[in-house]
GROMACS .gro file of N, CA and C in nm:
model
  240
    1UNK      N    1   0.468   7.247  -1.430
    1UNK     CA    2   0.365   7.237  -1.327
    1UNK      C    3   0.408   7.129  -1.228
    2UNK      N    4   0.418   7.161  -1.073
    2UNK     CA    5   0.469   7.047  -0.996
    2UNK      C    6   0.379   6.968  -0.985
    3UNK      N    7   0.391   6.866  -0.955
    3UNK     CA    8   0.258   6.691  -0.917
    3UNK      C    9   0.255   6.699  -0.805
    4UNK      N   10   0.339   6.769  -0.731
    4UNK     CA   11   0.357   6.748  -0.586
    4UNK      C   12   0.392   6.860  -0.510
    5UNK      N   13   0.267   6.870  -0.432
    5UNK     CA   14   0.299   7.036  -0.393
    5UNK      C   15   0.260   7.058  -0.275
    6UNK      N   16   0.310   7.178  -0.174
    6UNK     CA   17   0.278   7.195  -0.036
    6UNK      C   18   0.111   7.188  -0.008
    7UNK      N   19   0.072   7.125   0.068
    7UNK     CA   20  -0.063   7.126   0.164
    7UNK      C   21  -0.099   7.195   0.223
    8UNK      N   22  -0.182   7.308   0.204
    8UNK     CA   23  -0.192   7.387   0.327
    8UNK      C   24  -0.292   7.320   0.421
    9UNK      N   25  -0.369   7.270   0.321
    9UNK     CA   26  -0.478   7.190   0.438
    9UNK      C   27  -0.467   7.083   0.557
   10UNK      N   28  -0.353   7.038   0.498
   10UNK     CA   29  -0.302   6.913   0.597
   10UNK      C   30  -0.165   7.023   0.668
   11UNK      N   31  -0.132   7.073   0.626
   11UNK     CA   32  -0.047   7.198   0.734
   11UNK      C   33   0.093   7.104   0.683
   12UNK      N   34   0.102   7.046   0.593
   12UNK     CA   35   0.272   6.993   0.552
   12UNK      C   36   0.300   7.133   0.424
   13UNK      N   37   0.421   7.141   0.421
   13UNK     CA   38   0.552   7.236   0.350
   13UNK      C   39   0.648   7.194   0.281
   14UNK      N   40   0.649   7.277   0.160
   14UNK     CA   41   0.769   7.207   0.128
   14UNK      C   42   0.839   7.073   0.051
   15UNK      N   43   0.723   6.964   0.047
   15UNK     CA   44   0.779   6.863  -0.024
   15UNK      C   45   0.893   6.838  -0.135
   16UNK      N   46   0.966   6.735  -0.071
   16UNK     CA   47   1.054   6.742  -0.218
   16UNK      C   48   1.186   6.613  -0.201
   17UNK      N   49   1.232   6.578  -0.317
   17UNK     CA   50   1.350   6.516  -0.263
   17UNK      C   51   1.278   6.352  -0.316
   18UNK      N   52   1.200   6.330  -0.346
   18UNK     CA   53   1.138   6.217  -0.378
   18UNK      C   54   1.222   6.119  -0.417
   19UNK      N   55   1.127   6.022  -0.351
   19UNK     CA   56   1.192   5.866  -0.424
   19UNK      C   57   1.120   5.816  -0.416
   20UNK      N   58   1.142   5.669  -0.471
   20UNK     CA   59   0.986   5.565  -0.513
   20UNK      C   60   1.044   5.432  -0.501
   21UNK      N   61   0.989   5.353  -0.361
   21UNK     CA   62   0.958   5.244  -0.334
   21UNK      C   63   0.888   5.119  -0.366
   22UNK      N   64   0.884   5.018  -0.311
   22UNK     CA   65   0.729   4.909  -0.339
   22UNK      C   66   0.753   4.910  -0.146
   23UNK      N   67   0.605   4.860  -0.104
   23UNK     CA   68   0.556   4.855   0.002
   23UNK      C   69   0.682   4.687   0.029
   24UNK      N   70   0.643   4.681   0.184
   24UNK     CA   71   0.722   4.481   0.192
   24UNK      C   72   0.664   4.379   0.164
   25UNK      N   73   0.533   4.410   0.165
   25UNK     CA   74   0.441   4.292   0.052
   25UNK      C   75   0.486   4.304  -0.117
   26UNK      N   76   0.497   4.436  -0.126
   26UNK     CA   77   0.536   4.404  -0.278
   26UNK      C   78   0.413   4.452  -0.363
   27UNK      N   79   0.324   4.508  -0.288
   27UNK     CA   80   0.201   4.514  -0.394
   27UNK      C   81   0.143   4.686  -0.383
   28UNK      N   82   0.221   4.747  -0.326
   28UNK     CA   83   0.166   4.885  -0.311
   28UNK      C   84   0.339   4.951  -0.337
   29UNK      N   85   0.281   5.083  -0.441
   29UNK     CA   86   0.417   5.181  -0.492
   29UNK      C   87   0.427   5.310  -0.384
   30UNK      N   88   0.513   5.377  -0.323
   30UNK     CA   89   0.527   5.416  -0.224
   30UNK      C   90   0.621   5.557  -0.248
   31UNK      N   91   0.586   5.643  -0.269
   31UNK     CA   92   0.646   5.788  -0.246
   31UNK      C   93   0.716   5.781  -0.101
   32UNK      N   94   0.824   5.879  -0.103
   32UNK     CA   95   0.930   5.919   0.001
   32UNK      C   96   0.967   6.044  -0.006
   33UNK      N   97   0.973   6.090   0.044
   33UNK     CA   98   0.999   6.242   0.015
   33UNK      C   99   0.981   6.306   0.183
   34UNK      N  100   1.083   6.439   0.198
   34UNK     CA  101   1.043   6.572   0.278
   34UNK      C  102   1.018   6.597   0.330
   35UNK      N  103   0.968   6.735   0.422
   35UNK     CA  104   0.851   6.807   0.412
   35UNK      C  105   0.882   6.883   0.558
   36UNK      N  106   0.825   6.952   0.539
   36UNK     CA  107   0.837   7.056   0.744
   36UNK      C  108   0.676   7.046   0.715
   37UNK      N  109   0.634   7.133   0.889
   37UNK     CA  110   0.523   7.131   0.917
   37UNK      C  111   0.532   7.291   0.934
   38UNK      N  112   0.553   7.325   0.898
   38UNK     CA  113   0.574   7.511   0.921
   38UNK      C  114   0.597   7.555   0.813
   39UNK      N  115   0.560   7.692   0.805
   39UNK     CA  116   0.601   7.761   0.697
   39UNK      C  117   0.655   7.886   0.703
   40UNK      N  118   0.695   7.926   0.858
   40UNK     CA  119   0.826   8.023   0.906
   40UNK      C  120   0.953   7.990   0.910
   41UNK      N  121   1.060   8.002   0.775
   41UNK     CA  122   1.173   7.975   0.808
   41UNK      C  123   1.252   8.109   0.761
   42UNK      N  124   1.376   8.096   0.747
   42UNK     CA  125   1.446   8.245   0.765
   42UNK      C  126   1.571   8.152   0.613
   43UNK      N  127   1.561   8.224   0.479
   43UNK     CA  128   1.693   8.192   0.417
   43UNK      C  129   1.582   8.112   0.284
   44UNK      N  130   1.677   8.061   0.217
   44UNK     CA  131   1.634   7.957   0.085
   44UNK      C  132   1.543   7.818   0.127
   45UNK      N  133   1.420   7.786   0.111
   45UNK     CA  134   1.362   7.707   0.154
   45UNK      C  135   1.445   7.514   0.109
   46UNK      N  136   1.487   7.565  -0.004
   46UNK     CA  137   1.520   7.418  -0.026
   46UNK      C  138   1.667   7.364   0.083
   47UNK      N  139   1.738   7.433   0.129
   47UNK     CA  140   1.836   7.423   0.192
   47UNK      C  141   1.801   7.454   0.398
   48UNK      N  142   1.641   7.419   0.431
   48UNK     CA  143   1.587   7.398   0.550
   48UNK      C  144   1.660   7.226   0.639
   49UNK      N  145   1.727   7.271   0.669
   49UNK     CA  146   1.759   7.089   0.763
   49UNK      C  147   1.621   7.071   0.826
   50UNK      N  148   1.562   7.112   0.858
   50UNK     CA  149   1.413   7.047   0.966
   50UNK      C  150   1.338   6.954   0.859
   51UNK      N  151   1.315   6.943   0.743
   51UNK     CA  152   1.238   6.886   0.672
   51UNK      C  153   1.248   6.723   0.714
   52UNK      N  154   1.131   6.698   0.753
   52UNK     CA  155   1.115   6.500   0.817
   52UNK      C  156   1.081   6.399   0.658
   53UNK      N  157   1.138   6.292   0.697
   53UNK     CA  158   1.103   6.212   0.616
   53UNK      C  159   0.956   6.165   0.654
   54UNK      N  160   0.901   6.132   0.491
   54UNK     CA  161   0.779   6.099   0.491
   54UNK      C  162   0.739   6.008   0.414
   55UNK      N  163   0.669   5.917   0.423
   55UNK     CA  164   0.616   5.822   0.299
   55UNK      C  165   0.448   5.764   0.302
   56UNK      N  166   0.417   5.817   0.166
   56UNK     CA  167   0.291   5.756   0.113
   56UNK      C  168   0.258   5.665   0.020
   57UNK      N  169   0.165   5.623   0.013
   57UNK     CA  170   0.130   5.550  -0.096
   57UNK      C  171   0.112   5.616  -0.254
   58UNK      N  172   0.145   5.568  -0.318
   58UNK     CA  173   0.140   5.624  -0.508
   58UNK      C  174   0.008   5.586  -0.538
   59UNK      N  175  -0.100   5.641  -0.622
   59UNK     CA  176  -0.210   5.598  -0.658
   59UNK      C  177  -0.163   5.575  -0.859
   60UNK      N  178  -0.285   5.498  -0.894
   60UNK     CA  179  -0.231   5.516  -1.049
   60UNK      C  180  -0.349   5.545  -1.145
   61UNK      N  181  -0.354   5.639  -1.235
   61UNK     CA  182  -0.484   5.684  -1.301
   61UNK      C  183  -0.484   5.575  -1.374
   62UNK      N  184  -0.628   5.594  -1.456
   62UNK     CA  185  -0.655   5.476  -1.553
   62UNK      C  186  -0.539   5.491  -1.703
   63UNK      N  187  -0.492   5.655  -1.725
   63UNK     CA  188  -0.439   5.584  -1.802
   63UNK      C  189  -0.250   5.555  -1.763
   64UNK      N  190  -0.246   5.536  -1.658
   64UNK     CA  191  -0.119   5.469  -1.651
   64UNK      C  192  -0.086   5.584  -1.590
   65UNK      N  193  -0.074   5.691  -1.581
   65UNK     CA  194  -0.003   5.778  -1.521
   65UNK      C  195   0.015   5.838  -1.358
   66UNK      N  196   0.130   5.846  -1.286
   66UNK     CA  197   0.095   5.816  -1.114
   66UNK      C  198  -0.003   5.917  -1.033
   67UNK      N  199  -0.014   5.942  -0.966
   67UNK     CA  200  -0.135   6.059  -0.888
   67UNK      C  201  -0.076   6.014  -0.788
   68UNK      N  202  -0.037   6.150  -0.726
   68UNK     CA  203   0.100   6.157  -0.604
   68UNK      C  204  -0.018   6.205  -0.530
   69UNK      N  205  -0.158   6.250  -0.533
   69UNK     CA  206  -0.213   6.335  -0.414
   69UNK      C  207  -0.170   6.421  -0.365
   70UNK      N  208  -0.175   6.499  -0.223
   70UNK     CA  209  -0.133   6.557  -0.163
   70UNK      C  210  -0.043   6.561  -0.066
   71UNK      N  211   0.022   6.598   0.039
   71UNK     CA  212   0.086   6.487   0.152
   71UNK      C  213  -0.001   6.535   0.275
   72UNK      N  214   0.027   6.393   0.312
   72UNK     CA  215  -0.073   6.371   0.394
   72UNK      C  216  -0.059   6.441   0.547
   73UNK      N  217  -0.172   6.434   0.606
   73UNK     CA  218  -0.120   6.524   0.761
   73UNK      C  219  -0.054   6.430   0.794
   74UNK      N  220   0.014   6.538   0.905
   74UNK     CA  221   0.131   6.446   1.016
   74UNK      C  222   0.031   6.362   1.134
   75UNK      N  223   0.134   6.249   1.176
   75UNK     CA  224   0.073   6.106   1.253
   75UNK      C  225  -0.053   6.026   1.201
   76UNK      N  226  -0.058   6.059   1.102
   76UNK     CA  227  -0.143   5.973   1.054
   76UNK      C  228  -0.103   5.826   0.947
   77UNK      N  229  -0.159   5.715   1.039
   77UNK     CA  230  -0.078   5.611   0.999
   77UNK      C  231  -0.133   5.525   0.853
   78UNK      N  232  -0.059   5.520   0.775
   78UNK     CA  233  -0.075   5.483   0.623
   78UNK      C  234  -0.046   5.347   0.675
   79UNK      N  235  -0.138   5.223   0.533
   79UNK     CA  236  -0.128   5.088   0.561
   79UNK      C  237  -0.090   5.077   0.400
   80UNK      N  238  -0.022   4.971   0.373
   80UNK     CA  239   0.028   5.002   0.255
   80UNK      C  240  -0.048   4.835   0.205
   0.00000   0.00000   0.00000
């Protein structure tokens, strides 16, 4: 089952490629990853060059385990 999966609601595609940061304060964990804003492409989706880099914040359940959410719409500015 993926943790991390396309949005249709926020109109992002595609996620993938992840990596995991700390914010520059040091106090917030930070997803990186992917993603297009479309979902017309022509061929194997994982091998799309258009996919933009993106980064969010990591949330963490109570029992320890991460909650990636969704990804978030495009221009919308995250404070970490």
């Amino acid at each position: 089952i993926p943790v991390f999966r396309t949005s249709y609601t926020n109109h992002i595609y595609g996620p993938g490629h992840n990596s995991f940061t700390v914010s520059e304060d040091g106090k917030t964990d930070l997803l990186v990853y992917h993603a297009r804003n479309y979902t017309e492409i022509t061929g194997d989706p994982l091998y799309d060059p258009n996919r933009h880099t993106r980064v969010q914040p990591i949330h963490w359940r109570e029992d320890g385990m991460p909650d990636f959410g969704v990804p978030v719409e495009e221009n919308r500015t995250m404070h970490a």
